[in-house]
Amino acid sequence: MCRAAPVRTRLLAAGAAVVTVGAGLGLRAVAAGDVAKYGGDALYTVLLYALVVLAVPRVTPLAAAASALVVSWVVEFSQLTEVPAEFSQRSAVARLVLGSTFNPPDLFWYVAGAAAGWLVHTAGCSSRSGTASRREER
């Protein structure tokens, strides 16, 4: 768990969510094919990771990564039913959030996104705790 104040953590998570959405839109604008698709999958999980931290600022990096990954996988596996495809036909937002077609390689890219979120969160926690330790020594 990070020792940063919950308000600061929430602000950083909200900023990360905005940057992640921007990165996803930017990726779609400049790339196509597998790069855009699988990069988008990883960024989808990074966004979920940021939203988990936004909702629960004292969450551990491992719990946030696991939560984001589980939600990503649940959404992907739900695509084995007709429900996401049906919603996706009616709404562009539903298409972005739920997708429409199950694709097994997506499961790997969700792991990559959860790992990226975990790495950044862990590094941020380590650097903040190091700063706090140096303050306490003074």
XYZ file of N, CA and C in Angstrom:
414
model
N 0.846 -1.173 0.000
C 0.000 0.000 0.000
C 0.891 1.235 0.000
N 0.501 2.229 -0.750
C 1.236 3.493 -0.782
C 0.851 4.326 0.427
N 1.777 5.153 0.852
C 1.511 6.012 2.002
C 1.008 7.382 1.601
N 0.839 7.648 0.329
C 0.392 8.964 -0.124
C -1.028 9.223 0.371
N -1.340 10.483 0.550
C -2.681 10.871 0.976
C -3.698 10.426 -0.069
N -4.869 9.951 0.369
C -5.887 9.487 -0.581
C -6.273 10.535 -1.630
N -6.328 11.803 -1.233
C -6.699 12.841 -2.196
C -5.644 12.941 -3.293
N -4.380 12.912 -2.909
C -3.285 12.967 -3.886
C -3.332 11.739 -4.789
N -3.546 10.583 -4.193
C -3.620 9.346 -4.971
C -4.769 9.404 -5.963
N -5.915 9.910 -5.522
C -7.068 10.021 -6.427
C -6.777 10.987 -7.575
N -6.135 12.088 -7.275
C -5.792 13.043 -8.336
C -4.843 12.416 -9.350
N -3.849 11.695 -8.863
C -2.916 11.024 -9.775
C -3.630 9.954 -10.596
N -4.531 9.200 -9.972
C -5.276 8.157 -10.689
C -6.186 8.773 -11.743
N -6.848 9.882 -11.400
C -7.711 10.558 -12.370
C -6.883 11.068 -13.548
N -5.726 11.639 -13.245
C -4.835 12.087 -14.311
C -4.376 10.934 -15.185
N -4.048 9.815 -14.545
C -3.625 8.629 -15.299
C -4.752 8.126 -16.195
N -5.981 8.185 -15.698
C -7.124 7.742 -16.505
C -7.286 8.625 -17.743
N -7.169 9.930 -17.551
C -7.295 10.862 -18.682
C -6.175 10.627 -19.694
N -4.955 10.474 -19.202
C -3.811 10.221 -20.092
C -3.999 8.892 -20.835
N -4.511 7.898 -20.149
C -4.727 6.589 -20.778
C -5.768 6.668 -21.887
N -6.863 7.371 -21.639
C -7.879 7.549 -22.687
C -7.264 8.296 -23.874
N -6.499 9.338 -23.584
C -5.826 10.074 -24.660
C -4.867 9.200 -25.444
N -4.131 8.355 -24.723
C -3.195 7.436 -25.403
C -3.951 6.459 -26.290
N -5.077 5.966 -25.800
C -5.872 5.035 -26.604
C -6.412 5.692 -27.865
N -6.936 6.906 -27.724
C -7.444 7.629 -28.894
C -6.311 7.971 -29.855
N -5.169 8.365 -29.297
C -4.006 8.664 -30.129
C -3.509 7.440 -30.870
N -3.492 6.321 -30.183
C -3.050 5.078 -30.812
C -3.945 4.729 -31.988
N -5.252 4.865 -31.793
C -6.195 4.575 -32.882
C -6.012 5.539 -34.053
N -5.591 6.769 -33.751
C -5.424 7.774 -34.806
C -4.182 7.524 -35.649
N -3.125 6.968 -35.046
C -1.862 6.825 -35.772
C -1.519 5.391 -36.149
N -2.202 4.425 -35.581
C -1.868 3.026 -35.862
C -3.113 2.288 -36.342
N -2.859 1.159 -36.926
C -3.961 0.324 -37.398
C -3.613 -1.133 -37.134
N -4.536 -1.990 -37.423
C -4.299 -3.429 -37.318
C -4.013 -3.884 -35.903
N -3.094 -4.841 -35.797
C -2.793 -5.466 -34.506
C -2.230 -4.482 -33.487
N -1.437 -3.527 -33.941
C -0.856 -2.556 -33.001
C -1.973 -1.781 -32.308
N -2.919 -1.278 -33.072
C -4.027 -0.512 -32.497
C -4.917 -1.410 -31.647
N -5.207 -2.599 -32.141
C -6.120 -3.483 -31.421
C -5.531 -3.946 -30.101
N -4.359 -4.521 -30.154
C -3.788 -5.085 -28.929
C -3.242 -4.009 -27.999
N -2.754 -2.916 -28.553
C -2.380 -1.781 -27.706
C -3.602 -1.240 -26.982
N -4.719 -1.180 -27.698
C -5.978 -0.751 -27.086
C -6.426 -1.690 -25.985
N -6.225 -2.986 -26.189
C -6.576 -3.962 -25.143
C -5.770 -3.708 -23.873
N -4.476 -3.510 -24.029
C -3.625 -3.259 -22.862
C -4.035 -1.951 -22.189
N -4.294 -0.909 -22.974
C -4.696 0.374 -22.404
C -6.060 0.293 -21.723
N -6.941 -0.570 -22.209
C -8.244 -0.792 -21.576
C -8.031 -1.246 -20.131
N -7.118 -2.179 -19.934
C -6.855 -2.673 -18.586
C -6.120 -1.636 -17.749
N -5.238 -0.855 -18.368
C -4.578 0.238 -17.643
C -5.634 1.236 -17.156
N -6.612 1.542 -17.999
C -7.684 2.449 -17.594
C -8.466 1.861 -16.418
N -8.806 0.594 -16.509
C -9.506 -0.044 -15.386
C -8.663 0.021 -14.120
N -7.362 -0.187 -14.256
C -6.447 -0.106 -13.122
C -6.542 1.281 -12.484
N -6.467 2.319 -13.301
C -6.547 3.690 -12.792
C -7.881 3.943 -12.101
N -8.957 3.396 -12.652
C -10.276 3.577 -12.046
C -10.385 2.854 -10.703
N -9.738 1.705 -10.593
C -9.708 0.993 -9.304
C -8.994 1.850 -8.263
N -7.846 2.402 -8.620
C -7.085 3.242 -7.683
C -7.872 4.513 -7.358
N -8.574 5.053 -8.333
C -9.401 6.234 -8.101
C -10.490 5.925 -7.074
N -11.105 4.765 -7.195
C -12.183 4.375 -6.280
C -11.667 3.975 -4.902
N -10.514 3.309 -4.868
C -9.954 2.791 -3.608
C -8.485 3.221 -3.545
N -8.220 4.457 -3.132
C -6.853 4.984 -3.220
C -5.813 4.246 -2.384
N -6.206 3.526 -1.377
C -5.235 2.803 -0.551
C -5.053 1.343 -0.991
N -5.569 1.015 -2.164
C -5.434 -0.345 -2.686
C -3.959 -0.646 -2.953
N -3.573 -1.895 -2.752
C -2.197 -2.281 -3.075
C -2.064 -2.427 -4.586
N -0.864 -2.251 -5.111
C -0.679 -2.427 -6.554
C -1.114 -3.818 -7.036
N -0.830 -4.849 -6.257
C -1.220 -6.203 -6.667
C -2.738 -6.351 -6.720
N -3.431 -5.826 -5.722
C -4.897 -5.921 -5.711
C -5.509 -5.116 -6.849
N -4.937 -3.944 -7.135
C -5.446 -3.134 -8.246
C -5.237 -3.851 -9.578
N -4.062 -4.449 -9.748
C -3.773 -5.178 -10.991
C -4.706 -6.375 -11.138
N -4.892 -7.108 -10.057
C -5.776 -8.284 -10.110
C -7.211 -7.867 -10.416
N -7.666 -6.796 -9.798
C -9.040 -6.323 -10.032
C -9.236 -5.902 -11.486
N -8.305 -5.115 -12.013
C -8.411 -4.657 -13.400
C -8.370 -5.840 -14.364
N -7.508 -6.807 -14.072
C -7.395 -7.980 -14.939
C -8.669 -8.815 -14.904
N -9.214 -9.031 -13.717
C -10.438 -9.835 -13.600
C -11.582 -9.172 -14.360
N -11.742 -7.867 -14.207
C -12.818 -7.172 -14.927
C -12.605 -7.284 -16.433
N -11.377 -7.101 -16.886
C -11.081 -7.225 -18.319
C -11.435 -8.614 -18.835
N -11.036 -9.628 -18.076
C -11.326 -10.999 -18.500
C -12.817 -11.303 -18.461
N -13.523 -10.800 -17.456
C -14.978 -11.018 -17.385
C -15.649 -10.401 -18.606
N -15.245 -9.194 -18.950
C -15.819 -8.547 -20.129
C -15.504 -9.366 -21.381
N -14.267 -9.826 -21.508
C -13.888 -10.615 -22.693
C -14.668 -11.926 -22.769
N -14.726 -12.627 -21.660
C -15.456 -13.901 -21.666
C -16.957 -13.702 -21.850
N -17.481 -12.543 -21.435
C -18.906 -12.279 -21.667
C -19.203 -12.177 -23.155
N -18.175 -11.920 -23.957
C -18.352 -11.827 -25.401
C -18.647 -13.184 -26.034
N -18.519 -14.235 -25.249
C -18.925 -15.554 -25.737
C -20.450 -15.666 -25.781
N -21.130 -14.729 -25.121
C -22.586 -14.659 -25.206
C -22.943 -13.610 -26.257
N -24.214 -13.470 -26.537
C -24.645 -12.480 -27.527
C -24.909 -11.107 -26.916
N -24.862 -11.004 -25.604
C -25.239 -9.759 -24.931
C -24.343 -8.575 -25.317
N -23.008 -8.662 -25.209
C -22.195 -7.494 -25.588
C -22.377 -7.080 -27.049
N -22.493 -8.046 -27.939
C -22.679 -7.717 -29.359
C -23.992 -6.974 -29.570
N -25.011 -7.395 -28.842
C -26.311 -6.738 -28.961
C -26.239 -5.292 -28.466
N -25.616 -5.087 -27.309
C -25.457 -3.728 -26.791
C -24.569 -2.899 -27.719
N -23.523 -3.516 -28.273
C -22.579 -2.802 -29.136
C -23.237 -2.303 -30.406
N -24.251 -3.006 -30.882
C -24.971 -2.552 -32.076
C -25.777 -1.296 -31.792
N -26.168 -1.117 -30.543
C -27.031 0.005 -30.170
C -26.268 1.235 -29.680
N -25.021 1.051 -29.254
C -24.322 2.162 -28.623
C -22.819 2.101 -28.889
N -22.263 3.231 -29.307
C -20.815 3.297 -29.518
C -20.076 3.156 -28.191
N -20.634 3.704 -27.119
C -20.004 3.587 -25.803
C -19.977 2.118 -25.368
N -21.077 1.412 -25.564
C -21.119 -0.020 -25.218
C -20.096 -0.789 -26.042
N -19.925 -0.417 -27.302
C -18.947 -1.086 -28.159
C -17.541 -0.884 -27.603
N -17.246 0.334 -27.130
C -15.919 0.622 -26.570
C -15.700 -0.100 -25.236
N -16.726 -0.159 -24.414
C -16.589 -0.737 -23.075
C -16.690 -2.260 -23.098
N -17.649 -2.793 -23.861
C -17.932 -4.226 -23.830
C -17.360 -5.012 -24.997
N -17.026 -4.347 -26.087
C -16.594 -5.079 -27.276
C -17.751 -5.869 -27.839
N -17.420 -6.806 -28.712
C -18.501 -7.602 -29.298
C -18.108 -9.044 -29.590
N -16.834 -9.288 -29.825
C -16.402 -10.607 -30.270
C -15.259 -11.120 -29.406
N -15.392 -12.332 -28.905
C -14.339 -12.950 -28.103
C -13.109 -13.199 -28.968
N -11.941 -12.830 -28.441
C -10.683 -13.024 -29.146
C -9.639 -13.481 -28.126
N -9.261 -14.761 -28.119
C -8.348 -15.277 -27.086
C -7.056 -14.479 -26.887
N -6.388 -13.955 -27.939
C -5.159 -13.183 -27.688
C -5.386 -11.942 -26.822
N -6.606 -11.425 -26.804
C -6.894 -10.262 -25.964
C -6.560 -10.554 -24.500
N -6.764 -11.791 -24.075
C -6.521 -12.151 -22.674
C -5.073 -11.874 -22.276
N -4.135 -12.162 -23.168
C -2.723 -11.874 -22.902
C -2.483 -10.373 -22.772
N -3.066 -9.596 -23.675
C -2.820 -8.153 -23.676
C -3.430 -7.484 -22.460
N -4.491 -8.060 -21.906
C -5.026 -7.551 -20.646
C -4.015 -7.788 -19.520
N -3.339 -8.919 -19.548
C -2.286 -9.190 -18.558
C -1.173 -8.147 -18.709
N -0.809 -7.847 -19.955
C 0.238 -6.849 -20.195
C -0.179 -5.489 -19.631
N -1.426 -5.105 -19.812
C -1.913 -3.837 -19.276
C -1.917 -3.817 -17.759
N -2.352 -4.918 -17.148
C -2.349 -5.003 -15.681
C -0.923 -4.938 -15.151
N -0.003 -5.595 -15.837
C 1.405 -5.568 -15.422
C 1.984 -4.162 -15.554
N 1.641 -3.464 -16.619
C 2.126 -2.096 -16.807
C 1.599 -1.187 -15.696
N 0.327 -1.319 -15.387
C -0.241 -0.528 -14.291
C 0.433 -0.842 -12.973
N 0.652 -2.121 -12.719
C 1.324 -2.554 -11.485
C 2.732 -1.964 -11.400
N 3.468 -2.023 -12.512
C 4.838 -1.494 -12.518
C 4.877 0.003 -12.207
N 4.011 0.761 -12.859
C 3.990 2.213 -12.647
C 3.555 2.532 -11.220
N 2.527 1.856 -10.748
C 2.016 2.086 -9.394
C 3.077 1.714 -8.358
N 3.712 0.571 -8.536
C 4.749 0.125 -7.603
C 5.924 1.095 -7.597
N 6.337 1.542 -8.766
C 7.443 2.507 -8.850
C 7.060 3.817 -8.179
N 5.835 4.256 -8.385
C 5.368 5.481 -7.746
C 5.305 5.353 -6.241
N 4.861 4.205 -5.765
C 4.811 3.965 -4.320
C 6.219 3.945 -3.741
N 7.136 3.307 -4.434
C 8.516 3.209 -3.955
C 9.168 4.581 -3.904
N 8.953 5.382 -4.927
C 9.588 6.701 -4.945
C 8.977 7.604 -3.885
N 7.669 7.493 -3.657
C 7.031 8.309 -2.626
C 7.451 7.863 -1.234
N 7.576 6.551 -1.018
C 7.977 6.091 0.314
C 9.441 6.447 0.570
N 10.262 6.465 -0.465
C 11.645 6.900 -0.319
C 11.721 8.373 0.050
N 10.853 9.183 -0.566
C 10.800 10.605 -0.246
C 10.332 10.801 1.192
N 9.322 10.027 1.605
C 8.816 10.121 2.977
C 9.900 9.709 3.974
N 10.661 8.675 3.652
C 11.721 8.221 4.545
C 12.788 9.297 4.695
N 13.136 9.960 3.583
C 14.151 11.016 3.658
C 13.648 12.192 4.491
N 12.335 12.502 4.395
C 11.767 13.577 5.208
C 11.824 13.230 6.695
N 11.519 11.953 7.006
C 11.518 11.517 8.404
C 12.909 11.561 9.004
N 13.954 11.352 8.190
C 15.328 11.354 8.677
C 15.777 12.744 9.074
N 15.176 13.770 8.474
C 15.592 15.162 8.747
C 15.159 15.578 10.076
